[in-house]
Amino acid sequence: MPTNGMFDVALQVIEDANLSSGSDSAGVSEDEDMQLFCTTGNVVSSKPLKKPSLKQVTTVKDEDQNKMKTNAKRYASLPNREQHQRFLTDFLSEVLNNAIFNATDRSNKVLNWVDPEELKRSVDLSLKAEPDSHEKLLELARATIDHSVKTGHPYFMNQLFSSVDVYGFAGQCLTDALNPSVYTFEVSPVFVLMEEVVLKEMRTIVGFPGGVGDGIFCPGGSMANGYAISCARFKHMPDVKTKGLHSLPRLVIFTSEDAHYSIKKLASFMGIGSDNVYPIRTDAVGKIQPDHLEAEILRAKSEGALPFMVSATAGTTVIGAFDPLEQIADLCQKYGLWMHVDAAWGGGALMSKKYRTLLKGVERADSVTWNPHKLLAAPQQCSTFLTRHEGILSGCHSTNATYLFQKDKFYDTQYDTGDKHIQCGRRADVLKFWFMWRAKGTSGFEQHIDKVFENAEYFTNSIKARPGFEMVIENPECTNVCFWYVPPGLRQVPRDSAEFGERLHKVAPKVKERMMREGSMMITYQPIHDKPNFFRLVLQNSGLDKSDMNYIIDEIERLASDL
């Protein structure tokens, strides 16, 4: 590394004899260049222009001519070394230096806060008729990085994703370079096979016997939960695929009152209706109460509705609670309901022998949502839907479009897996996760999970011993640590007074504002039920250690010292 701390991306420049002879590997000749632009370089002509004579060309300044030729080629989508290699080298160097290494340096800010109206003035977001120079594009890239939140920074703990995994980043770069769409073997041979290998291994880890079943990569956990609803409905009433909702009884889904909002949202989207998602009460630590679940199943049946699915949660969004999956499985078996487990957040714990017991009973589920981009820290987005029911995805969603899924191809068309998705075009989200898995091994993922849980336990024990910090959930199950900070000026106010609750409710938002304006860290907050705003620290970056936990505690105390 150079002494200035900057990395240089050195790409070998490969000389091409054709370049020196004036031909263009992008397929645009100099004659065509001159036909596209009038001699001013500003007005595009709709008619072919004759190649100007030598006398005409010499009337144009050399730099203007070069600009005309560069701009003329800019529309072409095919890369060529002469025009693009230096730009890509500089661009990748900018990304590595400022979006990867500097952005994850503890001594740098998580973000450079700018109010919205000021940001509009600071970054040129306008669209223009004429192309920008490569220098201007690099300037815009730097501005974008500078004003973006550095989600890979150790002190970004604001959502259920964070960190920049080097191998995941490498896999994502390769994905973008190859730009595949994963629906048929003929266009994505490696990725179709790669998906099947990864999904089978994930089903095996879940506990489906022999890894048998089906699965897909989805654009987010919400869509994965939507696939669960779709498959469960099809399993109960396969005619819904062709006849629609008109002849169906009222369908009812059951889920925790603390479940992810996607269950209601997708039920509404699919015509079931959000009112037909019956919320089940949770206990003091955020788990579904099985007795209330059974009572609600019986109530729905007494109303003449058709209960068909329970969506349990393994790692709720706020508290990080794991529902009692074995008891829920018993009820689903008793009443013939599809059991789905939304383990988008907590599914990563399955990689650890120590913590997989949090999901005891998940192996009895009909389907599971598991997002590697959350607890396993794969790059966004990387979400999976897994089911024990082989072939149900195709049965539920396939339409056999003959322009894409022809059955008379020269190879085995069982590898044309795209028809079981509701998407057509689809990114190869598998590559970054597979690349991480190969780089770390299953044992590496286990060490990662053990480390983030260790950090959560250390942080919990530390704030329990520190004056002013109070736990929302005394013993968190997952790496969500929910807590209040009661500043010195509020500690003498009676706890049962309205004043205490009102003032405490304002502490977390004010501290969040201060940390963001300073850029020192990002931790989210929220209320739940009747509880006032509290902090929710979510840990999934295994690069953190005990000193980072201490920094977070000290920083909250500092930011709230005068409240």
mmCIF file of C-alpha atoms in Angstrom, residues 6-12 84-102 134 137-138 141-142 145 169-170 172-174 176-177:
data_model
loop_
_atom_site.group_PDB
_atom_site.id
_atom_site.type_symbol
_atom_site.label_atom_id
_atom_site.label_comp_id
_atom_site.label_asym_id
_atom_site.label_seq_id
_atom_site.Cartn_x
_atom_site.Cartn_y
_atom_site.Cartn_z
ATOM 1 C CA MET A 6 -4.536 4.866 -0.900
ATOM 2 C CA PHE A 7 -4.874 1.677 -2.884
ATOM 3 C CA ASP A 8 -4.246 1.636 -6.603
ATOM 4 C CA VAL A 9 -6.092 -0.769 -8.856
ATOM 5 C CA ALA A 10 -3.499 -1.742 -11.431
ATOM 6 C CA LEU A 11 -4.977 -3.360 -14.515
ATOM 7 C CA GLN A 12 -2.737 -4.526 -17.306
ATOM 8 C CA HIS A 84 -12.941 2.636 -20.876
ATOM 9 C CA GLN A 85 -10.033 0.857 -19.196
ATOM 10 C CA ARG A 86 -8.519 3.941 -17.561
ATOM 11 C CA PHE A 87 -11.947 5.088 -16.398
ATOM 12 C CA LEU A 88 -12.821 1.712 -14.866
ATOM 13 C CA THR A 89 -9.413 1.486 -13.216
ATOM 14 C CA ASP A 90 -9.857 4.912 -11.638
ATOM 15 C CA PHE A 91 -13.467 4.172 -10.727
ATOM 16 C CA LEU A 92 -12.663 0.868 -9.001
ATOM 17 C CA SER A 93 -9.783 2.505 -7.157
ATOM 18 C CA GLU A 94 -12.224 5.163 -5.932
ATOM 19 C CA VAL A 95 -14.662 2.496 -4.772
ATOM 20 C CA LEU A 96 -12.023 0.439 -2.972
ATOM 21 C CA ASN A 97 -10.444 3.433 -1.291
ATOM 22 C CA ASN A 98 -13.509 5.400 -0.254
ATOM 23 C CA ALA A 99 -16.478 3.019 -0.262
ATOM 24 C CA ILE A 100 -14.677 -0.018 1.149
ATOM 25 C CA PHE A 101 -11.515 0.649 3.151
ATOM 26 C CA ASN A 102 -11.903 4.253 4.313
ATOM 27 C CA HIS A 134 -14.979 10.726 -17.253
ATOM 28 C CA LEU A 137 -18.284 10.997 -13.563
ATOM 29 C CA LEU A 138 -15.529 10.235 -11.066
ATOM 30 C CA ALA A 141 -18.978 8.969 -7.763
ATOM 31 C CA ARG A 142 -16.911 10.607 -5.010
ATOM 32 C CA ILE A 145 -19.858 7.982 -1.647
ATOM 33 C CA PHE A 169 -18.361 -7.958 -2.363
ATOM 34 C CA ALA A 170 -16.124 -9.851 -4.779
ATOM 35 C CA GLN A 172 -21.325 -9.241 -6.193
ATOM 36 C CA CYS A 173 -18.796 -7.543 -8.491
ATOM 37 C CA LEU A 174 -18.555 -10.715 -10.554
ATOM 38 C CA ASP A 176 -22.610 -7.430 -12.046
ATOM 39 C CA ALA A 177 -19.821 -8.002 -14.545
#
